[in-house]
Amino acid sequence: MKKGMMKMARKIPLRKCTGCQEMKDKRQLIRVVRTKEGNISIDSTGKKNGRGAYICPSITCLEKAIKNKGLERSFKASIPSDVYSALKEELSKING
């Protein structure tokens, strides 16, 4: 590098958790995606096509999101209970 040039800091993408409403690093959150067909699933890769919503990897945030209908607001659609069960199952695997 030439003298006087600073290394540019990379911008960290932030997303809001639908449960606790806090802005966090995108990589710390779990992405839930709704496809054009209306299917809702967990996106472990973060690259699936569709509308995404993010949630912290904690049961308390999921319960808050269920209570305040955070995911339903994000997707502008009702969320089937099996999606919530799948999310709870996924979170229990992550949290051990």
Short mmCIF file of N, CA and C in Angstrom, two decimals:
data_model
loop_
_atom_site.label_atom_id
_atom_site.label_comp_id
_atom_site.label_asym_id
_atom_site.label_seq_id
_atom_site.Cartn_x
_atom_site.Cartn_y
_atom_site.Cartn_z
N MET A 1 0.83 -1.20 0.00
CA MET A 1 0.00 0.00 0.00
C MET A 1 0.87 1.25 0.00
N LYS A 2 0.37 2.25 -0.64
CA LYS A 2 1.08 3.52 -0.66
C LYS A 2 0.91 4.22 0.68
N LYS A 3 1.87 5.05 0.98
CA LYS A 3 1.82 5.81 2.23
C LYS A 3 0.60 6.74 2.21
N GLY A 4 -0.13 6.77 3.31
CA GLY A 4 -1.29 7.65 3.40
C GLY A 4 -2.61 6.98 3.04
N MET A 5 -2.53 5.79 2.42
CA MET A 5 -3.77 5.09 2.08
C MET A 5 -4.20 4.22 3.25
N MET A 6 -5.46 4.32 3.61
CA MET A 6 -5.98 3.50 4.70
C MET A 6 -6.72 2.30 4.13
N LYS A 7 -6.68 1.23 4.87
CA LYS A 7 -7.43 0.05 4.46
C LYS A 7 -8.91 0.32 4.73
N MET A 8 -9.75 0.10 3.74
CA MET A 8 -11.18 0.38 3.89
C MET A 8 -11.84 -0.70 4.75
N ALA A 9 -12.61 -0.28 5.72
CA ALA A 9 -13.34 -1.22 6.56
C ALA A 9 -14.55 -1.73 5.78
N ARG A 10 -14.79 -3.03 5.86
CA ARG A 10 -15.93 -3.61 5.15
C ARG A 10 -17.21 -3.30 5.91
N LYS A 11 -18.24 -3.03 5.15
CA LYS A 11 -19.53 -2.72 5.75
C LYS A 11 -20.19 -4.02 6.21
N ILE A 12 -20.66 -4.05 7.45
CA ILE A 12 -21.30 -5.25 7.98
C ILE A 12 -22.81 -5.11 7.77
N PRO A 13 -23.43 -6.05 7.02
CA PRO A 13 -24.87 -5.95 6.79
C PRO A 13 -25.65 -6.23 8.08
N LEU A 14 -26.55 -5.32 8.43
CA LEU A 14 -27.36 -5.47 9.63
C LEU A 14 -28.81 -5.76 9.25
N ARG A 15 -29.46 -6.56 10.06
CA ARG A 15 -30.87 -6.88 9.87
C ARG A 15 -31.57 -6.80 11.22
N LYS A 16 -32.88 -6.55 11.19
CA LYS A 16 -33.64 -6.45 12.43
C LYS A 16 -34.31 -7.78 12.75
N CYS A 17 -34.15 -8.22 13.99
CA CYS A 17 -34.80 -9.44 14.46
C CYS A 17 -36.30 -9.16 14.58
N THR A 18 -37.14 -10.06 14.07
CA THR A 18 -38.59 -9.86 14.15
C THR A 18 -39.13 -10.11 15.54
N GLY A 19 -38.30 -10.68 16.42
CA GLY A 19 -38.71 -10.92 17.80
C GLY A 19 -38.37 -9.77 18.72
N CYS A 20 -37.07 -9.53 18.93
CA CYS A 20 -36.62 -8.51 19.89
C CYS A 20 -36.52 -7.12 19.26
N GLN A 21 -36.64 -7.02 17.94
CA GLN A 21 -36.59 -5.75 17.20
C GLN A 21 -35.21 -5.07 17.26
N GLU A 22 -34.16 -5.83 17.56
CA GLU A 22 -32.81 -5.26 17.62
C GLU A 22 -32.09 -5.47 16.29
N MET A 23 -31.27 -4.48 15.91
CA MET A 23 -30.45 -4.60 14.72
C MET A 23 -29.21 -5.40 15.07
N LYS A 24 -28.96 -6.46 14.30
CA LYS A 24 -27.79 -7.31 14.55
C LYS A 24 -27.13 -7.67 13.23
N ASP A 25 -25.90 -8.19 13.34
CA ASP A 25 -25.16 -8.66 12.18
C ASP A 25 -25.97 -9.76 11.50
N LYS A 26 -26.14 -9.64 10.20
CA LYS A 26 -26.94 -10.58 9.41
C LYS A 26 -26.52 -12.04 9.63
N ARG A 27 -25.20 -12.28 9.82
CA ARG A 27 -24.71 -13.65 9.97
C ARG A 27 -25.05 -14.27 11.32
N GLN A 28 -25.44 -13.44 12.30
CA GLN A 28 -25.80 -13.96 13.61
C GLN A 28 -27.27 -14.40 13.65
N LEU A 29 -28.04 -14.03 12.64
CA LEU A 29 -29.48 -14.28 12.65
C LEU A 29 -29.85 -15.45 11.75
N ILE A 30 -31.03 -16.00 11.98
CA ILE A 30 -31.57 -17.08 11.15
C ILE A 30 -32.53 -16.45 10.16
N ARG A 31 -32.40 -16.80 8.89
CA ARG A 31 -33.28 -16.24 7.85
C ARG A 31 -34.45 -17.18 7.60
N VAL A 32 -35.63 -16.60 7.60
CA VAL A 32 -36.84 -17.33 7.23
C VAL A 32 -37.29 -16.71 5.92
N VAL A 33 -37.62 -17.55 4.93
CA VAL A 33 -37.93 -17.03 3.60
C VAL A 33 -39.31 -17.47 3.13
N ARG A 34 -39.99 -16.56 2.42
CA ARG A 34 -41.28 -16.89 1.80
C ARG A 34 -41.09 -16.78 0.29
N THR A 35 -41.35 -17.88 -0.41
CA THR A 35 -41.17 -17.89 -1.86
C THR A 35 -42.38 -17.26 -2.55
N LYS A 36 -42.27 -17.07 -3.85
CA LYS A 36 -43.38 -16.50 -4.62
C LYS A 36 -44.62 -17.37 -4.54
N GLU A 37 -44.41 -18.68 -4.38
CA GLU A 37 -45.54 -19.62 -4.29
C GLU A 37 -46.21 -19.54 -2.91
N GLY A 38 -45.58 -18.88 -1.96
CA GLY A 38 -46.15 -18.75 -0.63
C GLY A 38 -45.61 -19.75 0.38
N ASN A 39 -44.62 -20.57 -0.03
CA ASN A 39 -44.02 -21.53 0.90
C ASN A 39 -43.08 -20.80 1.85
N ILE A 40 -43.17 -21.13 3.13
CA ILE A 40 -42.32 -20.50 4.13
C ILE A 40 -41.39 -21.55 4.71
N SER A 41 -40.08 -21.25 4.70
CA SER A 41 -39.12 -22.22 5.21
C SER A 41 -37.90 -21.50 5.79
N ILE A 42 -37.08 -22.27 6.50
CA ILE A 42 -35.85 -21.73 7.06
C ILE A 42 -34.78 -21.78 5.98
N ASP A 43 -34.07 -20.68 5.82
CA ASP A 43 -33.02 -20.58 4.81
C ASP A 43 -31.67 -20.64 5.50
N SER A 44 -31.10 -21.84 5.57
CA SER A 44 -29.81 -22.00 6.26
C SER A 44 -28.66 -21.41 5.46
N THR A 45 -28.80 -21.33 4.14
CA THR A 45 -27.71 -20.80 3.30
C THR A 45 -27.75 -19.27 3.23
N GLY A 46 -28.94 -18.68 3.40
CA GLY A 46 -29.08 -17.24 3.28
C GLY A 46 -29.13 -16.78 1.84
N LYS A 47 -29.30 -17.72 0.90
CA LYS A 47 -29.27 -17.38 -0.52
C LYS A 47 -30.54 -17.77 -1.28
N LYS A 48 -31.53 -18.33 -0.60
CA LYS A 48 -32.75 -18.74 -1.29
C LYS A 48 -33.49 -17.52 -1.83
N ASN A 49 -34.18 -17.71 -2.96
CA ASN A 49 -34.98 -16.64 -3.53
C ASN A 49 -36.24 -16.44 -2.71
N GLY A 50 -36.66 -15.20 -2.60
CA GLY A 50 -37.90 -14.90 -1.90
C GLY A 50 -37.71 -13.81 -0.87
N ARG A 51 -38.79 -13.46 -0.22
CA ARG A 51 -38.80 -12.42 0.82
C ARG A 51 -38.23 -13.01 2.10
N GLY A 52 -37.26 -12.35 2.67
CA GLY A 52 -36.63 -12.86 3.88
C GLY A 52 -36.99 -12.06 5.12
N ALA A 53 -37.04 -12.75 6.24
CA ALA A 53 -37.20 -12.12 7.55
C ALA A 53 -36.18 -12.79 8.46
N TYR A 54 -35.73 -12.07 9.44
CA TYR A 54 -34.65 -12.58 10.29
C TYR A 54 -35.09 -12.69 11.73
N ILE A 55 -34.51 -13.68 12.42
CA ILE A 55 -34.81 -13.89 13.83
C ILE A 55 -33.54 -14.36 14.55
N CYS A 56 -33.39 -13.92 15.80
CA CYS A 56 -32.24 -14.33 16.61
C CYS A 56 -32.32 -15.84 16.86
N PRO A 57 -31.17 -16.49 17.03
CA PRO A 57 -31.19 -17.93 17.31
C PRO A 57 -31.51 -18.24 18.77
N SER A 58 -32.59 -17.65 19.29
CA SER A 58 -33.00 -17.94 20.67
C SER A 58 -34.50 -18.17 20.73
N ILE A 59 -34.90 -19.07 21.61
CA ILE A 59 -36.31 -19.42 21.76
C ILE A 59 -37.12 -18.20 22.21
N THR A 60 -36.53 -17.36 23.08
CA THR A 60 -37.27 -16.20 23.59
C THR A 60 -37.63 -15.24 22.46
N CYS A 61 -36.70 -15.03 21.51
CA CYS A 61 -36.99 -14.15 20.38
C CYS A 61 -38.07 -14.76 19.48
N LEU A 62 -38.04 -16.07 19.29
CA LEU A 62 -39.07 -16.73 18.50
C LEU A 62 -40.42 -16.57 19.16
N GLU A 63 -40.47 -16.76 20.48
CA GLU A 63 -41.74 -16.60 21.20
C GLU A 63 -42.26 -15.17 21.10
N LYS A 64 -41.35 -14.19 21.15
CA LYS A 64 -41.75 -12.79 20.99
C LYS A 64 -42.30 -12.55 19.58
N ALA A 65 -41.63 -13.14 18.58
CA ALA A 65 -42.07 -12.98 17.19
C ALA A 65 -43.44 -13.61 16.97
N ILE A 66 -43.70 -14.74 17.64
CA ILE A 66 -45.02 -15.39 17.53
C ILE A 66 -46.07 -14.51 18.20
N LYS A 67 -45.74 -14.00 19.38
CA LYS A 67 -46.68 -13.19 20.16
C LYS A 67 -47.02 -11.88 19.45
N ASN A 68 -46.00 -11.18 18.93
CA ASN A 68 -46.26 -9.89 18.29
C ASN A 68 -46.49 -10.00 16.78
N LYS A 69 -46.58 -11.25 16.29
CA LYS A 69 -46.83 -11.53 14.86
C LYS A 69 -45.80 -10.84 13.95
N GLY A 70 -44.54 -10.86 14.39
CA GLY A 70 -43.45 -10.22 13.65
C GLY A 70 -43.23 -10.82 12.27
N LEU A 71 -43.20 -12.16 12.19
CA LEU A 71 -43.00 -12.82 10.89
C LEU A 71 -44.21 -12.59 9.98
N GLU A 72 -45.40 -12.63 10.54
CA GLU A 72 -46.61 -12.41 9.74
C GLU A 72 -46.60 -11.01 9.14
N ARG A 73 -46.15 -10.02 9.92
CA ARG A 73 -46.06 -8.65 9.41
C ARG A 73 -45.01 -8.56 8.31
N SER A 74 -43.88 -9.21 8.51
CA SER A 74 -42.80 -9.16 7.52
C SER A 74 -43.23 -9.75 6.18
N PHE A 75 -43.95 -10.87 6.24
CA PHE A 75 -44.37 -11.54 5.02
C PHE A 75 -45.73 -11.10 4.51
N LYS A 76 -46.46 -10.30 5.31
CA LYS A 76 -47.81 -9.87 4.96
C LYS A 76 -48.69 -11.08 4.65
N ALA A 77 -48.52 -12.13 5.46
CA ALA A 77 -49.28 -13.37 5.29
C ALA A 77 -49.33 -14.12 6.61
N SER A 78 -50.33 -14.98 6.78
CA SER A 78 -50.39 -15.76 8.01
C SER A 78 -49.37 -16.91 7.94
N ILE A 79 -48.81 -17.25 9.09
CA ILE A 79 -47.77 -18.27 9.16
C ILE A 79 -48.37 -19.55 9.74
N PRO A 80 -48.27 -20.67 9.01
CA PRO A 80 -48.79 -21.95 9.53
C PRO A 80 -48.03 -22.38 10.79
N SER A 81 -48.72 -23.06 11.68
CA SER A 81 -48.11 -23.48 12.95
C SER A 81 -46.94 -24.44 12.74
N ASP A 82 -46.97 -25.21 11.64
CA ASP A 82 -45.85 -26.15 11.40
C ASP A 82 -44.54 -25.41 11.10
N VAL A 83 -44.63 -24.19 10.57
CA VAL A 83 -43.43 -23.40 10.33
C VAL A 83 -42.83 -22.98 11.67
N TYR A 84 -43.69 -22.57 12.60
CA TYR A 84 -43.21 -22.22 13.93
C TYR A 84 -42.60 -23.43 14.63
N SER A 85 -43.22 -24.60 14.47
CA SER A 85 -42.66 -25.83 15.08
C SER A 85 -41.29 -26.14 14.49
N ALA A 86 -41.16 -25.98 13.17
CA ALA A 86 -39.87 -26.24 12.51
C ALA A 86 -38.81 -25.26 13.02
N LEU A 87 -39.21 -23.99 13.21
CA LEU A 87 -38.28 -23.01 13.75
C LEU A 87 -37.84 -23.37 15.16
N LYS A 88 -38.79 -23.79 15.99
CA LYS A 88 -38.45 -24.19 17.37
C LYS A 88 -37.50 -25.38 17.36
N GLU A 89 -37.75 -26.33 16.46
CA GLU A 89 -36.89 -27.51 16.34
C GLU A 89 -35.48 -27.10 15.92
N GLU A 90 -35.40 -26.21 14.94
CA GLU A 90 -34.11 -25.72 14.44
C GLU A 90 -33.35 -25.00 15.55
N LEU A 91 -34.05 -24.18 16.32
CA LEU A 91 -33.41 -23.45 17.41
C LEU A 91 -32.92 -24.37 18.51
N SER A 92 -33.68 -25.43 18.78
CA SER A 92 -33.24 -26.37 19.82
C SER A 92 -31.99 -27.13 19.37
N LYS A 93 -31.84 -27.37 18.06
CA LYS A 93 -30.62 -28.01 17.53
C LYS A 93 -29.42 -27.06 17.68
N ILE A 94 -29.65 -25.78 17.36
CA ILE A 94 -28.59 -24.79 17.43
C ILE A 94 -28.14 -24.56 18.86
N ASN A 95 -29.10 -24.44 19.76
CA ASN A 95 -28.80 -24.13 21.15
C ASN A 95 -28.42 -25.36 21.98
N GLY A 96 -28.51 -26.54 21.38
CA GLY A 96 -28.10 -27.77 22.04
C GLY A 96 -29.12 -28.25 22.95
#
